[in-house]
Amino acid sequence: MPPLYWPGAGSLARPDHPSTASEPLMRPTVTILALWAATAPAATLAQESLDPERDAMYARYMSIPSLVKGGVVCSDAGLLGGAPCSVNWMPDGQSFWFAEGQPDHTIIRTFDPERAVTEPLFDTERVREGIARAIGYRPPYQGLPFDAFTFVGDGMASVRFTFDDRSFRMDLESYTVTPTPPAEAEAAARAAPRVVRQGFTSGAPAVMEVPSPDGRWLLTEKDDDLWIRASFDGREQPVIEDGEEDYAWSVQGASWAPDGARAAVMKVDTRQMARVPILHWLKQTEEVEFAPFSKAGNPYPRQEIHIVDVHGRQAVEVDVGDEDQLLSPVGWLPDGSEFLFLRMFRSYQTLHLVAADPATGETRVVLEETQPTFIKGIGTTPSWRSLARPLADGERFLWISERDGWDHIYLYGMDGRLIRRLTDGEWPVVGIVHVDEAAGYVYFNGHRESRPYDTHLYRVPLGGGEVVRLTEGDGQHSTAISPNGAFLVDTHSSTSRPPRTEVRTTTGEWVALVTEADISALDELGWSPPEEFVVKAADGVTDLYGLIFKPHDFDPAARYPVIDYIYNGPFVTWVPKTFLDGRSIGQAALAQLGFVVFMVDGRGTTERGKAYQDVAYRNFGRNEIPDHRAAMENAAATRPWMDLDRVGIHGGSWGGYMTVRALLLEPDFYDVGVATNGVYDIHDQASMAIEPYMDLPSENPEGYEYGSSLRLADSLKAKLLLIHGTSDVNATFSATMKMVEALIRAGKPHDLLVVPEQPHWFTGQSAAYTDGALRRYFQEHLLGLTGRERGVSQ
């Protein structure tokens, strides 16, 4: 899922994904219990420190990203966040540029694979002098005062960049810097897609205008209607004006036809959906707004697809059927003769690739995929929305299917006929990266090696043949293929090996090292990588993989309380796989307080094949906690420094549910828990977050009853802190209130921290405060620290 940024150990952060991939293409829409990550600031809180020395080390570990220099060329942070590699290609389509260094000494470099040479793109001092002449003072620091730019015009004679919220143009021969002419700046601003509206769920990407193929027009929304905006003069005009509140046009996922005259656009009807209240407590007079929300078994939104004649202001409605379903655009055939979309039925057991005739709206099913359990849920890798990949010839498409128990690639004709299977074996394809039809190769990510979570880039001939691995080195590889198809840029790391970027040919031959991270500054912290382990699950057969984080002053002769950091949601792997990703940073920092922090991906999670994930099917909440306890006990059998008489657990979202679940199912094992923004009765889960794995409540009442933790409230023995934001529309505030009520009725003491006006992913001072609250809770109840007491109990 999702790059995840983790400046804090216990707060919620936003995934900048998929995606967010978890948000369906609709307006206002069903909310999803999304992936959980921490964004709390690392700043010291204005709270009394229970252990100033260790709290200071915690803060220093939270600043580790600023101490890692280089290694990554991807503009989206690449391996540090787990995002796909996005390279800034030069106009020649072969060389690329990247920014390196902290803000105080930023340098922009280029790499030419043909010459295997890295060199500065700009003369930094001349740039700084040019800016100083233009603005009357020297920019701060010593490096470039910008880390992104665009070439102006067809050549490479000048660039445009932004500094101090002003746009400038620089001649690359003379280094003359001038303010961008107002007309040019206005034209650039008009051509850029604007934000139409913010994503409905916190952390979801904003909905943007959709430019036409020639860039002259942008689809947009206004007052629930469909509009267009001209990029050349800024004029706005309506296209279709029949929208209304809760039955509105949405440009999210809209797709222009190749000729730029038509577009496939959705219209979303949420009128039959239930509304949940979001109460704004901090206003002088409280205000309530209501958001459409589909809990398990409740009505879905109704999505329509229309083929819109943009300039003729007419629309043809596509026959999508009248089932409970979700729709996801795939795109147009190259000749514009058909528009393709995916149709996932509510059972998640049937998925159709559908082709629509844009003239009549009539449809045909190109391919039907079925599973006896479920095909994919939200946020899985790959997502069900990315299983189809049409080829440029308009006659074939690639399809990823888990029909034999593992995600593999199949080649089909547009008539639905299987041409050939391209990959096979007991390992999963993770996603298609690139298709080179001229050369006849498909490039894809997969887990084909003995280390089951390592991600490598492979290629396979479209005509069938051997699968060849193109990347080297343990860990995760994030790659980008050059526009000319000759080279691949590979940024990779593991939990113990810092990131490096290298270039290879697309046959896998080594070209050159571009940049490698310098982590020497971590030595002063006593930093060491987390310990990888493999242990058996509760079934005594299945291998589980995880990490253990230790304090910088770790003493194997001492005994440390153990904190289980849990998620175990059924659509994502949780254990970090790369160097210092957000989760690693937060949990490594938490360990500095005198704990060992334990992470494991139990059965029911993804990327290990269908059987591994199907453990959760219709049984959510049954096997996850036994797996975590068994993993800790098996790990501790050879690690006497793990004190299983003092065990804590924390998590958010699904991890919040699992935290409370652990305290109630294993009351004699877990001693302390902190649960943030969880849903504790799975009937209250967002339908798309739970139904793929549990079926409808009416079809699986026993499973839903078993999965509810409200009925187990009288089993609580541990210290429990519940945290929830009052403006959460992913996991509604009422979910925690129901858990509180169950604990009150059972007479069970517990602690509650209500965070006003905060969504599913906390921000700002609220994030810092809740992060501090989590730390103090474990310090007090696992380490026994109180007041001004000092030291670590070991």
PDB file of N, CA, C and O in Angstrom, residues 627-652:
ATOM      1  N   ASP A 627      -1.486 -16.396  15.971  1.00  0.00           N
ATOM      2  CA  ASP A 627      -0.241 -16.358  15.210  1.00  0.00           C
ATOM      3  C   ASP A 627       0.770 -15.414  15.852  1.00  0.00           C
ATOM      4  O   ASP A 627       1.968 -15.723  15.942  1.00  0.00           O
ATOM      5  N   HIS A 628       0.308 -14.238  16.292  1.00  0.00           N
ATOM      6  CA  HIS A 628       1.242 -13.288  16.901  1.00  0.00           C
ATOM      7  C   HIS A 628       1.798 -13.825  18.214  1.00  0.00           C
ATOM      8  O   HIS A 628       2.999 -13.684  18.486  1.00  0.00           O
ATOM      9  N   ARG A 629       0.957 -14.433  19.035  1.00  0.00           N
ATOM     10  CA  ARG A 629       1.470 -14.986  20.291  1.00  0.00           C
ATOM     11  C   ARG A 629       2.454 -16.124  20.015  1.00  0.00           C
ATOM     12  O   ARG A 629       3.535 -16.164  20.609  1.00  0.00           O
ATOM     13  N   ALA A 630       2.101 -17.013  19.097  1.00  0.00           N
ATOM     14  CA  ALA A 630       2.996 -18.134  18.783  1.00  0.00           C
ATOM     15  C   ALA A 630       4.323 -17.619  18.236  1.00  0.00           C
ATOM     16  O   ALA A 630       5.399 -18.135  18.581  1.00  0.00           O
ATOM     17  N   ALA A 631       4.270 -16.585  17.386  1.00  0.00           N
ATOM     18  CA  ALA A 631       5.504 -16.035  16.818  1.00  0.00           C
ATOM     19  C   ALA A 631       6.396 -15.469  17.914  1.00  0.00           C
ATOM     20  O   ALA A 631       7.620 -15.683  17.908  1.00  0.00           O
ATOM     21  N   MET A 632       5.816 -14.752  18.867  1.00  0.00           N
ATOM     22  CA  MET A 632       6.626 -14.190  19.949  1.00  0.00           C
ATOM     23  C   MET A 632       7.206 -15.282  20.840  1.00  0.00           C
ATOM     24  O   MET A 632       8.379 -15.232  21.233  1.00  0.00           O
ATOM     25  N   GLU A 633       6.394 -16.268  21.155  1.00  0.00           N
ATOM     26  CA  GLU A 633       6.892 -17.347  22.011  1.00  0.00           C
ATOM     27  C   GLU A 633       7.986 -18.143  21.309  1.00  0.00           C
ATOM     28  O   GLU A 633       8.997 -18.510  21.931  1.00  0.00           O
ATOM     29  N   ASN A 634       7.813 -18.396  20.027  1.00  0.00           N
ATOM     30  CA  ASN A 634       8.832 -19.144  19.292  1.00  0.00           C
ATOM     31  C   ASN A 634      10.118 -18.336  19.147  1.00  0.00           C
ATOM     32  O   ASN A 634      11.220 -18.888  19.211  1.00  0.00           O
ATOM     33  N   ALA A 635       9.971 -17.033  18.955  1.00  0.00           N
ATOM     34  CA  ALA A 635      11.162 -16.182  18.870  1.00  0.00           C
ATOM     35  C   ALA A 635      11.862 -16.101  20.220  1.00  0.00           C
ATOM     36  O   ALA A 635      13.098 -16.157  20.309  1.00  0.00           O
ATOM     37  N   ALA A 636      11.099 -15.967  21.299  1.00  0.00           N
ATOM     38  CA  ALA A 636      11.682 -15.823  22.631  1.00  0.00           C
ATOM     39  C   ALA A 636      12.371 -17.099  23.108  1.00  0.00           C
ATOM     40  O   ALA A 636      13.237 -17.042  23.987  1.00  0.00           O
ATOM     41  N   ALA A 637      12.021 -18.235  22.525  1.00  0.00           N
ATOM     42  CA  ALA A 637      12.643 -19.500  22.931  1.00  0.00           C
ATOM     43  C   ALA A 637      14.147 -19.484  22.714  1.00  0.00           C
ATOM     44  O   ALA A 637      14.893 -20.176  23.423  1.00  0.00           O
ATOM     45  N   THR A 638      14.613 -18.703  21.759  1.00  0.00           N
ATOM     46  CA  THR A 638      16.058 -18.607  21.497  1.00  0.00           C
ATOM     47  C   THR A 638      16.579 -17.198  21.768  1.00  0.00           C
ATOM     48  O   THR A 638      17.715 -16.885  21.413  1.00  0.00           O
ATOM     49  N   ARG A 639      15.767 -16.366  22.394  1.00  0.00           N
ATOM     50  CA  ARG A 639      16.160 -14.994  22.712  1.00  0.00           C
ATOM     51  C   ARG A 639      15.736 -14.699  24.147  1.00  0.00           C
ATOM     52  O   ARG A 639      14.699 -14.061  24.382  1.00  0.00           O
ATOM     53  N   PRO A 640      16.532 -15.107  25.100  1.00  0.00           N
ATOM     54  CA  PRO A 640      16.126 -14.974  26.517  1.00  0.00           C
ATOM     55  C   PRO A 640      15.957 -13.534  26.966  1.00  0.00           C
ATOM     56  O   PRO A 640      15.364 -13.291  28.023  1.00  0.00           O
ATOM     57  N   TRP A 641      16.447 -12.582  26.175  1.00  0.00           N
ATOM     58  CA  TRP A 641      16.288 -11.176  26.535  1.00  0.00           C
ATOM     59  C   TRP A 641      14.884 -10.652  26.236  1.00  0.00           C
ATOM     60  O   TRP A 641      14.552  -9.519  26.604  1.00  0.00           O
ATOM     61  N   MET A 642      14.035 -11.447  25.588  1.00  0.00           N
ATOM     62  CA  MET A 642      12.631 -11.072  25.397  1.00  0.00           C
ATOM     63  C   MET A 642      11.840 -11.490  26.626  1.00  0.00           C
ATOM     64  O   MET A 642      11.692 -12.680  26.903  1.00  0.00           O
ATOM     65  N   ASP A 643      11.365 -10.511  27.382  1.00  0.00           N
ATOM     66  CA  ASP A 643      10.642 -10.777  28.624  1.00  0.00           C
ATOM     67  C   ASP A 643       9.146 -10.889  28.322  1.00  0.00           C
ATOM     68  O   ASP A 643       8.435  -9.882  28.230  1.00  0.00           O
ATOM     69  N   LEU A 644       8.674 -12.108  28.188  1.00  0.00           N
ATOM     70  CA  LEU A 644       7.256 -12.322  27.856  1.00  0.00           C
ATOM     71  C   LEU A 644       6.355 -12.254  29.078  1.00  0.00           C
ATOM     72  O   LEU A 644       5.151 -12.528  28.974  1.00  0.00           O
ATOM     73  N   ASP A 645       6.918 -11.854  30.210  1.00  0.00           N
ATOM     74  CA  ASP A 645       6.073 -11.520  31.361  1.00  0.00           C
ATOM     75  C   ASP A 645       5.642 -10.065  31.309  1.00  0.00           C
ATOM     76  O   ASP A 645       4.832  -9.626  32.134  1.00  0.00           O
ATOM     77  N   ARG A 646       6.198  -9.312  30.372  1.00  0.00           N
ATOM     78  CA  ARG A 646       5.818  -7.905  30.174  1.00  0.00           C
ATOM     79  C   ARG A 646       5.648  -7.677  28.674  1.00  0.00           C
ATOM     80  O   ARG A 646       6.618  -7.433  27.955  1.00  0.00           O
ATOM     81  N   VAL A 647       4.404  -7.784  28.207  1.00  0.00           N
ATOM     82  CA  VAL A 647       4.133  -7.704  26.772  1.00  0.00           C
ATOM     83  C   VAL A 647       3.097  -6.617  26.511  1.00  0.00           C
ATOM     84  O   VAL A 647       2.013  -6.618  27.105  1.00  0.00           O
ATOM     85  N   GLY A 648       3.450  -5.705  25.619  1.00  0.00           N
ATOM     86  CA  GLY A 648       2.528  -4.675  25.180  1.00  0.00           C
ATOM     87  C   GLY A 648       2.177  -4.869  23.723  1.00  0.00           C
ATOM     88  O   GLY A 648       2.804  -5.658  23.002  1.00  0.00           O
ATOM     89  N   ILE A 649       1.187  -4.134  23.257  1.00  0.00           N
ATOM     90  CA  ILE A 649       0.772  -4.217  21.859  1.00  0.00           C
ATOM     91  C   ILE A 649       0.146  -2.885  21.477  1.00  0.00           C
ATOM     92  O   ILE A 649      -0.519  -2.234  22.298  1.00  0.00           O
ATOM     93  N   HIS A 650       0.389  -2.456  20.244  1.00  0.00           N
ATOM     94  CA  HIS A 650      -0.272  -1.234  19.776  1.00  0.00           C
ATOM     95  C   HIS A 650      -0.459  -1.314  18.268  1.00  0.00           C
ATOM     96  O   HIS A 650       0.219  -2.059  17.556  1.00  0.00           O
ATOM     97  N   GLY A 651      -1.414  -0.520  17.792  1.00  0.00           N
ATOM     98  CA  GLY A 651      -1.707  -0.446  16.369  1.00  0.00           C
ATOM     99  C   GLY A 651      -2.875   0.484  16.148  1.00  0.00           C
ATOM    100  O   GLY A 651      -3.557   0.905  17.088  1.00  0.00           O
ATOM    101  N   GLY A 652      -3.096   0.822  14.888  1.00  0.00           N
ATOM    102  CA  GLY A 652      -4.192   1.711  14.539  1.00  0.00           C
ATOM    103  C   GLY A 652      -4.966   1.180  13.363  1.00  0.00           C
ATOM    104  O   GLY A 652      -4.459   0.378  12.573  1.00  0.00           O
TER     105      GLY A 652
END
